[in-house]
Coordinates of C-alpha atoms and ligand atoms in Angstrom, one line a residue:
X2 CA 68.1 94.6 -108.8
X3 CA 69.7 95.4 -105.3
X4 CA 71.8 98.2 -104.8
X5 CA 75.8 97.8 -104.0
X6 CA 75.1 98.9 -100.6
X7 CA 72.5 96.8 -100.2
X8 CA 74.2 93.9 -101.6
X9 CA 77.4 94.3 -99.6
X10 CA 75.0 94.8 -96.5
X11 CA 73.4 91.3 -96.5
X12 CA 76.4 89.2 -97.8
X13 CA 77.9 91.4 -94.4
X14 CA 75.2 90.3 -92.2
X15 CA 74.9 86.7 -93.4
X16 CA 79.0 86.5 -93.2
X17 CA 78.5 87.2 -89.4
X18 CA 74.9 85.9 -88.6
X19 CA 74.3 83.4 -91.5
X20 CA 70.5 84.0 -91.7
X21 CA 68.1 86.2 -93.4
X22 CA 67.6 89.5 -91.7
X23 CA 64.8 92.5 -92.8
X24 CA 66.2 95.7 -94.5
X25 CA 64.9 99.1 -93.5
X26 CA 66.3 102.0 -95.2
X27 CA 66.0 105.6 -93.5
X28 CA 67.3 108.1 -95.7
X29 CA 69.0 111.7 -94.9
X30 CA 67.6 115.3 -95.8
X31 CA 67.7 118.8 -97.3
X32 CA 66.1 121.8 -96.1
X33 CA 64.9 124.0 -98.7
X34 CA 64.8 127.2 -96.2
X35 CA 64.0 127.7 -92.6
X36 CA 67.2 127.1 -90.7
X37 CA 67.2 127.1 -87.0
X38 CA 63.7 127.7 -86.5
X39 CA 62.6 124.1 -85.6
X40 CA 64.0 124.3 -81.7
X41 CA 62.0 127.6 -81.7
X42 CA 58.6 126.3 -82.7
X43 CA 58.8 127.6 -86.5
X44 CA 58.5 126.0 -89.6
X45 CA 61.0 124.0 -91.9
X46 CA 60.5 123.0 -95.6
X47 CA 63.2 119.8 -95.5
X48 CA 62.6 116.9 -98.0
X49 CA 64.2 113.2 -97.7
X50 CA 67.4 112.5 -100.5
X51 CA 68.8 109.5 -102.0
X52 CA 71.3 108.9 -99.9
X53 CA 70.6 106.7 -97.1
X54 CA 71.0 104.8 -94.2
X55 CA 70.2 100.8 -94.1
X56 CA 69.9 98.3 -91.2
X57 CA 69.3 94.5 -91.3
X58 CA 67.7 93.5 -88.4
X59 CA 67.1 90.1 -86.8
X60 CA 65.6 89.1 -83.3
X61 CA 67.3 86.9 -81.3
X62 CA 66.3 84.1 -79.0
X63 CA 68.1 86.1 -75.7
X64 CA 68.7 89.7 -74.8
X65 CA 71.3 90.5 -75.9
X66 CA 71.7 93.3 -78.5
X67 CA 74.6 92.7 -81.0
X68 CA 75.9 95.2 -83.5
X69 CA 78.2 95.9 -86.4
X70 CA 79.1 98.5 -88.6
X71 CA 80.0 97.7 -91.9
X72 CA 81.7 101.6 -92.6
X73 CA 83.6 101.4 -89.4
X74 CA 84.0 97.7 -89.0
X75 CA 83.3 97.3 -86.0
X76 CA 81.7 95.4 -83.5
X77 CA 79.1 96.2 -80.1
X78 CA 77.9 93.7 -77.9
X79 CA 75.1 94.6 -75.1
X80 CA 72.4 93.6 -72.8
X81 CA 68.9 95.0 -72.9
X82 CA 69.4 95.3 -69.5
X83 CA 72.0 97.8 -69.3
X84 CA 71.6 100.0 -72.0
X85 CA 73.7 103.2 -71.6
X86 CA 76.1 105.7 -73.6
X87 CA 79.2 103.0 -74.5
X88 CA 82.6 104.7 -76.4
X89 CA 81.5 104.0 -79.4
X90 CA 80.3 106.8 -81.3
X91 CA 78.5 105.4 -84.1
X92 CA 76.9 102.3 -81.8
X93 CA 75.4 105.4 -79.9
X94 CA 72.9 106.3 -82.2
X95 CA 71.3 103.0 -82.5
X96 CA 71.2 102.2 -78.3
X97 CA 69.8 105.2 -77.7
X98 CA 67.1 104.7 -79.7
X99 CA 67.1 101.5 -78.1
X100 CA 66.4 103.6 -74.6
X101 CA 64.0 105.3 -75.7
X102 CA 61.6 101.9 -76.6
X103 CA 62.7 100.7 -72.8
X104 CA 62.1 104.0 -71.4
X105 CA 58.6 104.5 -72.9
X106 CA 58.0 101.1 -71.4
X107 CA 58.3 99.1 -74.6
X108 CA 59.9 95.7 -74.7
X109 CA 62.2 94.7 -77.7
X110 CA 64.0 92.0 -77.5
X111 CA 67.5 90.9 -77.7
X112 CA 68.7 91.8 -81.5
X113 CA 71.4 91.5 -84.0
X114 CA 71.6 94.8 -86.4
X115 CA 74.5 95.2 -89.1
X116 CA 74.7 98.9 -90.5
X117 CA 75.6 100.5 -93.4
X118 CA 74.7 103.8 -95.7
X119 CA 76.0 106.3 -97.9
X120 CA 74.8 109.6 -96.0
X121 CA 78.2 111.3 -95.9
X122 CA 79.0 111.7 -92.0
X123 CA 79.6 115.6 -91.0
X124 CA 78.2 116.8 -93.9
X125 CA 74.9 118.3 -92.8
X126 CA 72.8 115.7 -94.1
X127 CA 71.8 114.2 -91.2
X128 CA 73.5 111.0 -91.1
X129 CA 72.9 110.8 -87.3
X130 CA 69.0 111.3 -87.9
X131 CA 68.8 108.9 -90.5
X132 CA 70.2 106.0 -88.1
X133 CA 68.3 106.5 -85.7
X134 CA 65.3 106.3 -87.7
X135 CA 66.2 103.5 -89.3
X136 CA 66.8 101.7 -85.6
X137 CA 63.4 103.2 -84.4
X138 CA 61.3 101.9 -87.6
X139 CA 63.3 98.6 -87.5
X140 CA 62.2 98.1 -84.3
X141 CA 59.2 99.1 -84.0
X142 CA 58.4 96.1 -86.8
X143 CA 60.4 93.6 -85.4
X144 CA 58.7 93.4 -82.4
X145 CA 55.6 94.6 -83.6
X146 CA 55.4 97.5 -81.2
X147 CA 52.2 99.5 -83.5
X148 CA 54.4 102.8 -82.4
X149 CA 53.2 105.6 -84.9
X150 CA 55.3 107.4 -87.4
X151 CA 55.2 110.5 -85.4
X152 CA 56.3 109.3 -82.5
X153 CA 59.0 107.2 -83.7
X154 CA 60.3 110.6 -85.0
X155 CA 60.2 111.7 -81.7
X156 CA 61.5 109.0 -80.1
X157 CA 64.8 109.4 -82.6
X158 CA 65.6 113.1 -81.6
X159 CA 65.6 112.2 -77.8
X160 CA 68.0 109.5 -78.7
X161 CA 70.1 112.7 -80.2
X162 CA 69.7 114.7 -77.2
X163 CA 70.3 112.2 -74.7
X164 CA 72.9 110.1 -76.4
X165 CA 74.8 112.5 -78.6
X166 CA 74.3 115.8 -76.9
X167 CA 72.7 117.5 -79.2
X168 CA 69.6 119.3 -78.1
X169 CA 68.5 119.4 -81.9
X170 CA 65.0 120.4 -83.4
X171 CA 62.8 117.8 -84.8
X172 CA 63.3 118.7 -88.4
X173 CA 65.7 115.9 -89.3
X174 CA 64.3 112.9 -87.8
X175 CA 60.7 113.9 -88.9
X176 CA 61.9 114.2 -93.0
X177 CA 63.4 111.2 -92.8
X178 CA 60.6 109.4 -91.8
X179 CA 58.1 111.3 -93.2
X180 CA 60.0 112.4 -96.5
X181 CA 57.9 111.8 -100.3
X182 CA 59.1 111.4 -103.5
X183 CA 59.4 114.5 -105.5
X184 CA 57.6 117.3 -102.8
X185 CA 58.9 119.1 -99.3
X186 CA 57.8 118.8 -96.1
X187 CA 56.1 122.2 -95.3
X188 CA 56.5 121.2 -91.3
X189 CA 54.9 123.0 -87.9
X190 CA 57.2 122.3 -86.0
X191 CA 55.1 123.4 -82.7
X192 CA 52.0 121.3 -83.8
X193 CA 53.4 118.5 -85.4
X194 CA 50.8 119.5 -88.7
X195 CA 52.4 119.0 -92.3
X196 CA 51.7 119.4 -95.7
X197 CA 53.9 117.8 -98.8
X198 CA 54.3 120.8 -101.3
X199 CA 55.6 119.8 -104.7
X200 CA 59.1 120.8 -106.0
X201 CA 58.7 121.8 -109.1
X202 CA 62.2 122.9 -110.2
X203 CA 61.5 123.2 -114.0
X204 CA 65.2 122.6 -115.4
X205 CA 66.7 123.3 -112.3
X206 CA 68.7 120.5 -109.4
X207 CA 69.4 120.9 -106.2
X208 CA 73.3 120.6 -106.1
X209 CA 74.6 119.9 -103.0
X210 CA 78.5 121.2 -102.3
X211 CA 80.5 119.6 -99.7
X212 CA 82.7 121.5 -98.1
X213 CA 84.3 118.6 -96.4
X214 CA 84.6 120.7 -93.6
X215 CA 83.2 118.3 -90.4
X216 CA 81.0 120.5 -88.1
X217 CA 82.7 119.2 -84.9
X218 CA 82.1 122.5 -83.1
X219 CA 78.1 122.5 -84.3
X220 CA 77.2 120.3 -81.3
X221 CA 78.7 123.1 -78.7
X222 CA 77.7 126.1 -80.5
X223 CA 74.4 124.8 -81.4
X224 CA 73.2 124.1 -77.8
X225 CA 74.4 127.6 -77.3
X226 CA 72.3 129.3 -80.0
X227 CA 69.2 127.2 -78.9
X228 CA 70.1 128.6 -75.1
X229 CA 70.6 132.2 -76.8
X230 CA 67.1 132.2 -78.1
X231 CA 65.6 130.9 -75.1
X232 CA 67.0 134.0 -73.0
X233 CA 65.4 136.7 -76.1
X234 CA 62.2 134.7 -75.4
X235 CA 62.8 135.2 -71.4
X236 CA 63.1 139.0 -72.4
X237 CA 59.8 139.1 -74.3
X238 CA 57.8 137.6 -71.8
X239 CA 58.7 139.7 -69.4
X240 CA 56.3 142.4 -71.2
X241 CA 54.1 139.3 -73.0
X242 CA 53.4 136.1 -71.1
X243 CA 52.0 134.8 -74.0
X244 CA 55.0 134.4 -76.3
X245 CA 56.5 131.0 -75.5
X246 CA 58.8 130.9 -77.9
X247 CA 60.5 132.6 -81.2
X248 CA 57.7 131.5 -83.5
X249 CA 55.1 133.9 -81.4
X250 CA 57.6 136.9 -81.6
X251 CA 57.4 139.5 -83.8
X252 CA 60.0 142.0 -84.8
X253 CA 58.5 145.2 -83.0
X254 CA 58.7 142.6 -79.8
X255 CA 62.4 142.2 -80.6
X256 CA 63.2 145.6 -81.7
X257 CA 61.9 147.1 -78.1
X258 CA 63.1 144.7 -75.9
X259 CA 66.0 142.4 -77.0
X260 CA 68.0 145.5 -78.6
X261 CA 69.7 145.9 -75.1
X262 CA 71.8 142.6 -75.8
X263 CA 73.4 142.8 -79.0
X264 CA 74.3 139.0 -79.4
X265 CA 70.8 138.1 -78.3
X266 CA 69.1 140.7 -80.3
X267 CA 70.9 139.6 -83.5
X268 CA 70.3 135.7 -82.8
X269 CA 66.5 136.7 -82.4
X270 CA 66.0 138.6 -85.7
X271 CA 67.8 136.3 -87.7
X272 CA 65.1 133.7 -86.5
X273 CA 61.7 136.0 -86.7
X274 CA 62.4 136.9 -90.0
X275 CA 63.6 133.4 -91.5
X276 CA 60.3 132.1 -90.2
X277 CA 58.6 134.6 -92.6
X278 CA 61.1 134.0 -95.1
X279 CA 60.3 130.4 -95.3
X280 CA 55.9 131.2 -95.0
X281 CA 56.8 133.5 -98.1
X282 CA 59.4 131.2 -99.8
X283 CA 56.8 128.3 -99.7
X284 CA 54.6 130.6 -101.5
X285 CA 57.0 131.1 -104.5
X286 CA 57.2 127.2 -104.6
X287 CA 53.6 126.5 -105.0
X288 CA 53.4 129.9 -107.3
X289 CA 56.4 128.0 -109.6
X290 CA 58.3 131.6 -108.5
X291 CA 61.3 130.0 -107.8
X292 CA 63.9 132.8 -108.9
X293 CA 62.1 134.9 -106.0
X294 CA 62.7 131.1 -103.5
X295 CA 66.5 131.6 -104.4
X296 CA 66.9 135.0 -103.8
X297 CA 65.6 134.3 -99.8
X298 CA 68.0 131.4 -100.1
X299 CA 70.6 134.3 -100.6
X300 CA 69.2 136.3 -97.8
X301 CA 68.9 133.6 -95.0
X302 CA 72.7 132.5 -95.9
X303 CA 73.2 136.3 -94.9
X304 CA 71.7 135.9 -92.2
X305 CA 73.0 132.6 -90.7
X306 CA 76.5 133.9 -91.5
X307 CA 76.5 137.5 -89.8
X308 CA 73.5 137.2 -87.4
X309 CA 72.9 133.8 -86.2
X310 CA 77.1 133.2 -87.1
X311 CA 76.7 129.5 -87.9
X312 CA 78.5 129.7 -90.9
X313 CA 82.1 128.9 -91.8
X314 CA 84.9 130.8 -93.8
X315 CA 84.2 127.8 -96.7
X316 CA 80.2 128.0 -96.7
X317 CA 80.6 131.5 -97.3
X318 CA 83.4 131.3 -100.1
X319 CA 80.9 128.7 -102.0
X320 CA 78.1 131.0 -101.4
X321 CA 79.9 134.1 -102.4
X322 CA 81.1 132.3 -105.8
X323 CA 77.9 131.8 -107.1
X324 CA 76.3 134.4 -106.2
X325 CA 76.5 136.3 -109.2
X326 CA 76.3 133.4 -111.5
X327 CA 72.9 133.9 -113.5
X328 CA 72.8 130.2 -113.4
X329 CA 72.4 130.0 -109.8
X330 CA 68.7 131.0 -108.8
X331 CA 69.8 130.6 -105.2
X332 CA 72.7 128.9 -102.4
X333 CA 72.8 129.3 -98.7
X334 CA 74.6 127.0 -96.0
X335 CA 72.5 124.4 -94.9
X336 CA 72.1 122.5 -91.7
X337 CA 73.1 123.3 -88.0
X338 CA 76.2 124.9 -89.7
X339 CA 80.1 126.0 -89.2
X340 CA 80.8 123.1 -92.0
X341 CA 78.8 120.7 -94.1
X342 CA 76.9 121.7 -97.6
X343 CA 76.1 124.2 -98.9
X344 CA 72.5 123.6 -101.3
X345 CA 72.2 125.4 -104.6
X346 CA 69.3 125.8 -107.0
X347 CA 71.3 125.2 -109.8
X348 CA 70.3 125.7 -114.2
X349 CA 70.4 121.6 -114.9
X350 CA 72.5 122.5 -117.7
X351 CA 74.4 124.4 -116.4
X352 CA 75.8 122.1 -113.2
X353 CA 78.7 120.4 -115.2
X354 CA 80.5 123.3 -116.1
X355 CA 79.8 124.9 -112.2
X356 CA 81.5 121.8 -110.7
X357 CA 84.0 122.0 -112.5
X358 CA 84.8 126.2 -112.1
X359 CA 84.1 126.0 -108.5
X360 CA 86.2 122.7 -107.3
X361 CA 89.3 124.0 -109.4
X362 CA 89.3 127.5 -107.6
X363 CA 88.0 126.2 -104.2
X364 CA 91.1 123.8 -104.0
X365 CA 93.3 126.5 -104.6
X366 CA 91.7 129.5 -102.1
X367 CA 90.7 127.2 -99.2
X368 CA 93.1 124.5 -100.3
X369 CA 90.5 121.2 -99.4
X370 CA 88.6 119.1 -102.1
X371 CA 85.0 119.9 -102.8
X372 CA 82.2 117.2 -103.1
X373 CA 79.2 118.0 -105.5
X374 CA 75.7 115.4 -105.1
X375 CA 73.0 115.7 -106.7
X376 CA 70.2 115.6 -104.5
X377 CA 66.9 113.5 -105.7
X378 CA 64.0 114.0 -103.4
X379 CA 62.8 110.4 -102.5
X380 CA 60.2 108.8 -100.2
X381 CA 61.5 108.6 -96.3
X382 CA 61.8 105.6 -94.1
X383 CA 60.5 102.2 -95.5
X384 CA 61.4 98.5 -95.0
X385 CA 63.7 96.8 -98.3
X386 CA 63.1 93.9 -99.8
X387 CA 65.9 91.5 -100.0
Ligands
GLA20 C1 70.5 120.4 -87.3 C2 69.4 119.9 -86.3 C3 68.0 120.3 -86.8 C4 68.0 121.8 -87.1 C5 69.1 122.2 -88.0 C6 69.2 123.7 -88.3 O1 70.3 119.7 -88.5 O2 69.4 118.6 -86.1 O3 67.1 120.0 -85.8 O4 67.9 122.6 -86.0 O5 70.4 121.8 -87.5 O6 68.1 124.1 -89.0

């Protein structure tokens, strides 16, 4: 039995193509803990959702690339030849993954591509990531380019940096590709090295609360933090050539010689000690210990909010409303920030009721609607049958 999306996807592509394409689905993410640590070499513990992105995919006999989005209903036509940034936001994603193929000196051909998903856009759960893995796997099977999963994950986040302008981490693109049913992704993000941890919640879900606040500003601000931590390292090495990056700081390093810049020193902490955070946290996971997991859920929200100050005044009025709820092992913002979701570890019994309390008074102190998901850990990017 297909899925509505899926159905309205392929009676969409064969209304404008009238053949039968291939489905690939790339789906978008949590992270359990370790926020903002990927650009600086850390670890992340993400995990791959059910909500999704899909493209069908067809070659075609010229070069031309053709593309339509079902959600924004719109149309992109192109050459292989000139692929560039074009004004079309969401088309943007998919040719610079395109770019990426040309510039590593692969040759797609010309292609038509109709997309379509229900990752909600702006809400932290990497919509953008899961689109341009979708294009990149898509791709890289159409033309039968034997690219490995690795570096198509690569491959996606230069698409983000170069055709979005966002000089993200790699922790996105590399859960939704490599994302499995039912465990994390315990990811070194310096070497690349992984290992699937299971989530054993025990009666507990991850509940997901949108704010519905977009994170417009994240892009600015978040090139800013990742410059921001690139100046604490500058002050380390002065005294320790050997620290390239956040993940080989400690905090006496920081302590002695960041302290002198206030902003930088306080961007730099939050970062050391999430790293250990998360080491510890995935400890408590494999130990089943997951009350002590929420409570450094708790902590790191502290930290993103008055240290790294990613946060938003709606993250932190979600946060701060559950915070005492016994039902609530543990909630923190999650993604690049100042909007988005917030992810709780939430008593499955207990989530109804929660909902219901929290969109009720959220309406009324911050006066927009609140979105709960349930978040189901499934297995990343694969192709669909049809
Ligand atoms: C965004 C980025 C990721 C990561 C998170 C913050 O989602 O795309 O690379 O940096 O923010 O942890």
């Amino acid at each position: 039995m297909q899925s509505p999306i899926v159905q309205k996807l392929v009676s969409g592509y064969q209304e404008i193509f009238s053949t039968k394409p291939l489905l690939f689905r790339s789906p978008g993410r949590v992270n359990i803990i370790g926020e903002h640590t990927d650009y600086n070499n850390g670890f992340v513990l993400p995990a791959a959702i059910n909500k999704a992105v899909y493209v069908a995919v067809e070659k075609r006999q010229d070069d031309q690339i053709v593309l339509y989005s079902i959600d924004f209903k719109d149309k992109f036509e192109g050459h292989l030849s000139e692929v560039r940034r074009s004004d079309k936001h969401w088309a943007n994603y998919i040719l610079g993954v395109v770019a990426q193929f040309l510039k590593r000196g692969h040759k797609p051909g010309g292609f038509n591509l109709v997309i379509d998903g229900d990752v909600p856009l702006g809400a932290g759960l990497s919509s953008s990531a899961a689109v341009e893995c979708a294009t990149a796997y898509a791709l890289n099977e159409l033309f039968a380019l034997g690219i490995g999963k690795k570096d198509l994950a690569l491959m996606a986040q230069k698409a983000e940096h170069e055709f979005a302008g966002v000089l993200c981490g790699i922790m996105d693109q590399f859960a939704s590709v490599f994302g499995k049913k039912d465990h994390v992704i315990k990811l070194d993000c310096r070497s690349l090295d992984y290992e699937y941890v299971p989530l054993k919640l025990e009666g507990y879900k991850i509940l997901l609360l949108n704010t519905n606040v977009k994170h417009s500003l994240a892009s600015s601000e978040y090139n800013t933090r990742r410059q921001q931590c690139e100046e604490g390292v500058a002050m380390i090495g002065k005294h320790h050539p050997e620290v390239k990056s956040l993940r080989d700081a400690t905090m006496e390093m920081v302590n002695q010689y960041v302290k002198v810049n206030e902003v930088i020193y306080r961007r730099c902490k939050y970062v050391v000690e999430e790293n250990t955070r998360l080491l510890e946290g995935c400890e408590d996971l494999k130990k089943g210990d997951i009350n002590a997991l929420g409570a450094k859920m708790f902590r790191t929200h502290d930290g993103l909010s008055k240290e790294y100050e990613v946060s938003c005044p709606e993250l932190d009025y979600l946060v701060g409303s559950v915070r005492s709820n016994p039902n609530v092992l543990g909630a923190r913002m999650m993604g690049g920030g100042f909007g988005g979701c917030t992810i709780n570890l939430v008593r499955e019994t207990a989530i109804e009721e929660l909902v219901k309390e929290l969109s009720a008074a959220y309406s009324k102190e911050m006066n927009k609607e609140l979105t709960p998901y349930i978040a189901q850990i499934e297995q990343g990017t694969s192709e669909e049958k049809i």
